[in-house]
mmCIF file of C-alpha atoms and ligand atoms in Angstrom:
data_model
loop_
_atom_site.group_PDB
_atom_site.id
_atom_site.type_symbol
_atom_site.label_atom_id
_atom_site.label_comp_id
_atom_site.label_asym_id
_atom_site.label_seq_id
_atom_site.Cartn_x
_atom_site.Cartn_y
_atom_site.Cartn_z
ATOM 1 C CA UNK B 104 46.127 99.553 87.170
ATOM 2 C CA UNK B 105 47.636 102.954 86.436
ATOM 3 C CA UNK B 106 51.067 104.533 86.627
ATOM 4 C CA UNK B 107 52.208 108.148 86.584
ATOM 5 C CA UNK B 108 52.379 108.244 82.767
ATOM 6 C CA UNK B 109 49.126 106.481 81.915
ATOM 7 C CA UNK B 110 47.364 108.551 84.547
ATOM 8 C CA UNK B 111 48.656 111.804 83.078
ATOM 9 C CA UNK B 112 47.811 110.825 79.500
ATOM 10 C CA UNK B 113 44.376 109.688 80.564
ATOM 11 C CA UNK B 114 43.663 113.064 82.180
ATOM 12 C CA UNK B 115 44.782 114.990 79.098
ATOM 13 C CA UNK B 116 42.929 112.705 76.722
ATOM 14 C CA UNK B 117 39.676 113.124 78.640
ATOM 15 C CA UNK B 118 39.724 116.833 77.825
ATOM 16 C CA UNK B 119 41.406 116.472 74.409
ATOM 17 C CA UNK B 120 44.446 118.524 75.314
ATOM 18 C CA UNK B 121 48.023 118.317 74.091
ATOM 19 C CA UNK B 122 50.620 117.783 76.803
ATOM 20 C CA UNK B 123 51.303 121.291 78.092
ATOM 21 C CA UNK B 124 53.905 122.786 80.392
ATOM 22 C CA UNK B 125 52.311 121.356 83.525
ATOM 23 C CA UNK B 126 52.336 117.923 81.945
ATOM 24 C CA UNK B 127 55.986 118.305 80.970
ATOM 25 C CA UNK B 128 56.803 119.307 84.538
ATOM 26 C CA UNK B 129 55.089 116.234 85.928
ATOM 27 C CA UNK B 130 56.762 113.966 83.400
ATOM 28 C CA UNK B 131 60.146 115.482 84.116
ATOM 29 C CA UNK B 132 59.837 115.030 87.853
ATOM 30 C CA UNK B 133 58.739 111.409 87.373
ATOM 31 C CA UNK B 134 61.657 110.623 85.052
ATOM 32 C CA UNK B 135 64.118 112.534 87.245
ATOM 33 C CA UNK B 136 63.201 110.334 90.198
ATOM 34 C CA UNK B 137 63.206 107.175 88.035
ATOM 35 C CA UNK B 138 66.669 105.899 88.926
ATOM 36 C CA UNK B 139 65.988 106.405 92.639
ATOM 37 C CA UNK B 140 62.643 104.589 92.378
ATOM 38 C CA UNK B 141 64.324 101.611 90.769
ATOM 39 C CA UNK B 142 67.135 101.646 93.338
ATOM 40 C CA UNK B 143 64.636 101.570 96.207
ATOM 41 C CA UNK B 144 62.602 98.780 94.588
ATOM 42 C CA UNK B 145 65.831 96.782 94.291
ATOM 43 C CA UNK B 146 66.636 97.458 97.956
ATOM 44 C CA UNK B 147 63.204 96.283 99.012
ATOM 45 C CA UNK B 148 63.522 93.189 96.851
ATOM 46 C CA UNK B 149 66.879 92.285 98.359
ATOM 47 C CA UNK B 150 65.804 92.900 101.964
ATOM 48 C CA UNK B 151 62.099 92.136 102.194
ATOM 49 C CA UNK B 152 62.391 89.179 104.626
ATOM 50 C CA UNK B 153 64.551 91.232 106.999
ATOM 51 C CA UNK B 154 62.336 94.305 106.750
ATOM 52 C CA UNK B 155 59.153 92.319 107.441
ATOM 53 C CA UNK B 156 60.689 90.323 110.270
ATOM 54 C CA UNK B 157 62.245 93.301 112.042
ATOM 55 C CA UNK B 158 59.205 95.517 111.542
ATOM 56 C CA UNK B 159 57.088 92.740 113.066
ATOM 57 C CA UNK B 160 59.448 92.400 116.037
ATOM 58 C CA UNK B 161 59.366 96.140 116.629
ATOM 59 C CA UNK B 162 55.577 96.245 116.340
ATOM 60 C CA UNK B 163 55.135 93.407 118.842
ATOM 61 C CA UNK B 164 57.585 95.082 121.176
ATOM 62 C CA UNK B 165 55.580 98.310 121.017
ATOM 63 C CA UNK B 166 52.177 96.596 121.228
ATOM 64 C CA UNK B 167 52.836 93.342 123.134
ATOM 65 C CA UNK B 168 49.104 92.656 123.695
ATOM 66 C CA UNK B 169 48.901 91.593 120.045
ATOM 67 C CA UNK B 170 50.816 88.384 120.685
ATOM 68 C CA UNK B 171 49.462 87.626 124.152
ATOM 69 C CA UNK B 172 46.547 85.262 124.675
ATOM 70 C CA UNK B 173 43.472 86.994 123.251
ATOM 71 C CA UNK B 174 45.549 89.226 120.949
ATOM 72 C CA UNK B 175 44.804 89.199 117.256
ATOM 73 C CA UNK B 176 48.300 87.947 116.325
ATOM 74 C CA UNK B 177 48.338 85.292 119.086
ATOM 75 C CA UNK B 178 48.950 81.686 117.896
ATOM 76 C CA UNK B 179 51.497 80.847 115.223
ATOM 77 C CA UNK B 180 48.846 80.830 112.512
ATOM 78 C CA UNK B 181 47.750 84.372 113.205
ATOM 79 C CA UNK B 182 51.303 85.569 113.864
ATOM 80 C CA UNK B 183 52.304 84.407 110.397
ATOM 81 C CA UNK B 184 49.122 85.839 108.867
ATOM 82 C CA UNK B 185 50.121 89.181 110.339
ATOM 83 C CA UNK B 186 53.652 89.027 108.915
ATOM 84 C CA UNK B 187 52.237 87.855 105.591
ATOM 85 C CA UNK B 188 50.000 90.952 105.524
ATOM 86 C CA UNK B 189 53.033 93.151 106.256
ATOM 87 C CA UNK B 190 54.795 91.444 103.361
ATOM 88 C CA UNK B 191 51.834 92.243 101.073
ATOM 89 C CA UNK B 192 51.978 95.914 102.061
ATOM 90 C CA UNK B 193 55.704 96.082 101.415
ATOM 91 C CA UNK B 194 55.540 94.293 98.064
ATOM 92 C CA UNK B 195 52.655 96.382 96.754
ATOM 93 C CA UNK B 196 54.300 99.555 98.058
ATOM 94 C CA UNK B 197 57.339 98.668 95.951
ATOM 95 C CA UNK B 198 55.115 98.356 92.859
ATOM 96 C CA UNK B 199 53.503 101.706 93.607
ATOM 97 C CA UNK B 200 56.940 103.290 94.051
ATOM 98 C CA UNK B 201 58.018 102.185 90.613
ATOM 99 C CA UNK B 202 54.660 103.181 89.085
ATOM 100 C CA UNK B 203 54.741 106.585 90.772
ATOM 101 C CA UNK B 204 51.032 106.104 91.445
ATOM 102 C CA UNK B 205 49.024 104.556 94.275
ATOM 103 C CA UNK B 206 46.271 103.135 92.095
ATOM 104 C CA UNK B 207 47.696 99.612 92.363
ATOM 105 C CA UNK B 208 47.172 99.796 96.128
ATOM 106 C CA UNK B 209 43.518 100.741 95.735
ATOM 107 C CA UNK B 210 42.857 98.016 93.216
ATOM 108 C CA UNK B 211 44.885 95.140 94.615
ATOM 109 C CA UNK B 212 45.248 95.731 98.333
ATOM 110 C CA UNK B 213 42.678 98.038 99.881
ATOM 111 C CA UNK B 214 39.552 96.879 98.133
ATOM 112 C CA UNK B 215 37.379 94.966 100.578
ATOM 113 C CA UNK B 216 40.103 94.896 103.205
ATOM 114 C CA UNK B 217 38.144 96.929 105.727
ATOM 115 C CA UNK B 218 35.331 94.384 105.816
ATOM 116 C CA UNK B 219 37.808 91.530 106.140
ATOM 117 C CA UNK B 220 39.733 93.182 108.958
ATOM 118 C CA UNK B 221 36.571 94.166 110.792
ATOM 119 C CA UNK B 222 35.074 90.720 110.555
ATOM 120 C CA UNK B 223 38.287 89.090 111.832
ATOM 121 C CA UNK B 224 38.920 91.695 114.522
ATOM 122 C CA UNK B 225 42.291 92.699 113.044
ATOM 123 C CA UNK B 226 43.089 96.008 114.783
ATOM 124 C CA UNK B 227 43.677 98.970 112.453
ATOM 125 C CA UNK B 228 45.875 101.120 114.718
ATOM 126 C CA UNK B 229 48.683 98.563 115.051
ATOM 127 C CA UNK B 230 48.402 97.728 111.337
ATOM 128 C CA UNK B 231 48.987 101.399 110.525
ATOM 129 C CA UNK B 232 51.920 101.427 112.941
ATOM 130 C CA UNK B 233 53.422 98.346 111.264
ATOM 131 C CA UNK B 234 53.265 100.075 107.875
ATOM 132 C CA UNK B 235 54.912 103.206 109.324
ATOM 133 C CA UNK B 236 57.725 101.142 110.797
ATOM 134 C CA UNK B 237 58.393 99.576 107.394
ATOM 135 C CA UNK B 238 58.363 103.007 105.764
ATOM 136 C CA UNK B 239 60.973 104.286 108.215
ATOM 137 C CA UNK B 240 63.126 101.202 107.660
ATOM 138 C CA UNK B 241 62.999 101.524 103.877
ATOM 139 C CA UNK B 242 63.770 105.245 104.051
ATOM 140 C CA UNK B 243 66.799 104.775 106.262
ATOM 141 C CA UNK B 244 68.073 101.895 104.106
ATOM 142 C CA UNK B 245 67.664 104.096 101.029
ATOM 143 C CA UNK B 246 69.513 106.959 102.703
ATOM 144 C CA UNK B 247 72.314 104.575 103.717
ATOM 145 C CA UNK B 248 72.491 103.370 100.118
ATOM 146 C CA UNK B 249 73.044 106.930 98.935
ATOM 147 C CA UNK B 250 69.566 107.930 97.747
ATOM 148 C CA UNK B 251 69.669 111.675 98.340
ATOM 149 C CA UNK B 252 66.017 112.618 98.435
ATOM 150 C CA UNK B 253 63.979 109.813 99.994
ATOM 151 C CA UNK B 254 60.743 111.801 100.283
ATOM 152 C CA UNK B 255 59.076 110.008 97.352
ATOM 153 C CA UNK B 256 59.153 106.821 99.443
ATOM 154 C CA UNK B 257 56.440 108.248 101.688
ATOM 155 C CA UNK B 258 53.710 108.195 99.047
ATOM 156 C CA UNK B 259 52.614 104.534 98.929
ATOM 157 C CA UNK B 260 53.053 103.915 102.657
ATOM 158 C CA UNK B 261 51.212 107.107 103.575
ATOM 159 C CA UNK B 262 48.472 106.229 101.115
ATOM 160 C CA UNK B 263 47.965 102.863 102.822
ATOM 161 C CA UNK B 264 47.919 104.320 106.319
ATOM 162 C CA UNK B 265 45.652 107.201 105.286
ATOM 163 C CA UNK B 266 43.139 104.824 103.729
ATOM 164 C CA UNK B 267 43.291 102.626 106.821
ATOM 165 C CA UNK B 268 42.885 105.554 109.178
ATOM 166 C CA UNK B 269 39.873 106.866 107.303
ATOM 167 C CA UNK B 270 38.379 103.431 107.549
ATOM 168 C CA UNK B 271 38.735 103.359 111.320
ATOM 169 C CA UNK B 272 36.801 106.597 111.919
HETATM 170 C C1 LIG Y 386 47.311 91.378 98.659
HETATM 171 C C2 LIG Y 386 46.106 91.891 99.319
HETATM 172 C C3 LIG Y 386 45.692 91.117 100.544
HETATM 173 C C4 LIG Y 386 45.673 91.563 101.841
HETATM 174 C C5 LIG Y 386 46.112 92.896 102.331
HETATM 175 C C6 LIG Y 386 45.140 90.511 102.653
HETATM 176 C C7 LIG Y 386 44.902 90.591 104.025
HETATM 177 C C8 LIG Y 386 44.250 89.642 104.863
HETATM 178 N N1 LIG Y 386 44.629 89.466 106.153
HETATM 179 C C9 LIG Y 386 43.858 88.483 106.718
HETATM 180 C C10 LIG Y 386 43.961 87.962 108.016
HETATM 181 C C11 LIG Y 386 44.802 88.395 109.084
HETATM 182 N N2 LIG Y 386 45.538 89.528 109.151
HETATM 183 C C12 LIG Y 386 46.187 89.613 110.360
HETATM 184 C C13 LIG Y 386 47.051 90.738 110.689
HETATM 185 C C14 LIG Y 386 47.362 91.333 111.881
HETATM 186 N N3 LIG Y 386 46.883 91.014 113.126
HETATM 187 C C15 LIG Y 386 47.414 91.842 114.057
HETATM 188 O O1 LIG Y 386 47.159 91.799 115.273
HETATM 189 C C16 LIG Y 386 48.355 92.814 113.477
HETATM 190 C C17 LIG Y 386 47.974 94.237 113.833
HETATM 191 C C18 LIG Y 386 48.250 92.529 111.981
HETATM 192 C C19 LIG Y 386 49.638 92.369 111.326
HETATM 193 C C20 LIG Y 386 50.372 93.667 111.261
HETATM 194 C C21 LIG Y 386 45.860 88.441 111.088
HETATM 195 C C22 LIG Y 386 46.341 88.037 112.466
HETATM 196 C C23 LIG Y 386 44.983 87.671 110.282
HETATM 197 C C24 LIG Y 386 44.326 86.361 110.637
HETATM 198 C C25 LIG Y 386 43.094 86.629 111.453
HETATM 199 C C26 LIG Y 386 42.299 85.389 111.741
HETATM 200 O O2 LIG Y 386 42.234 84.505 110.868
HETATM 201 O O3 LIG Y 386 41.735 85.338 112.805
HETATM 202 C C27 LIG Y 386 42.915 88.033 105.733
HETATM 203 C C28 LIG Y 386 41.866 86.965 105.953
HETATM 204 C C29 LIG Y 386 42.170 85.681 105.222
HETATM 205 C C30 LIG Y 386 43.488 85.100 105.631
HETATM 206 O O4 LIG Y 386 43.713 84.866 106.840
HETATM 207 O O5 LIG Y 386 44.316 84.902 104.756
HETATM 208 C C31 LIG Y 386 43.148 88.760 104.591
HETATM 209 C C32 LIG Y 386 42.364 88.674 103.297
HETATM 210 N N4 LIG Y 386 44.871 89.433 101.842
HETATM 211 C C33 LIG Y 386 45.195 89.773 100.548
HETATM 212 O O6 LIG Y 386 45.081 89.025 99.555
#
């Protein structure tokens, strides 16, 4: 598992370089956004059940076939498996936000997931949509809480959806 700092140091160490101006710039931007990253992680922690529940409701409203007979989230077991997956994405996104790096998502979430989803017929498009809905919710909560620049929140969610979308091609 890597974070913004270990990743940077690793890259410089590989080529035996001292930390130069570019490195200082990257470090500065990471530390400058540090307080906001922590604030958003705290927001997610305090609201995760609400975020997951409401994002699920919105997803099923947009794609009602999912919870009809024959849909992948039909039956209470699969409905809760779906919400549990959404909860995984949100929790790991909060780790990646604090780390400033998406490596934790590759290592802990995405590895092998394609095969699992394909074998169980879990549809990728609606999964991507569910992740986008959560991103929008977290961003608007952060804005309401006074976080001025919420653009850094995109990174982990977009990484998840990009990896998923590539998988579905
Ligand atoms: C922390 C990393 C991690 C992830 C990401 C993870 C995902 C994951 N989701 C699964 C199932 C599932 N995932 C879904 C999800 C959905 N179905 C839909 O229609 C929606 C689009 C979507 C919710 C948004 C469903 C319904 C199942 C159960 C499928 C089945 O058993 O038939 C399974 C199969 C085993 C199980 O049911 O527990 C795994 C491994 N497990 C992990 O350990």
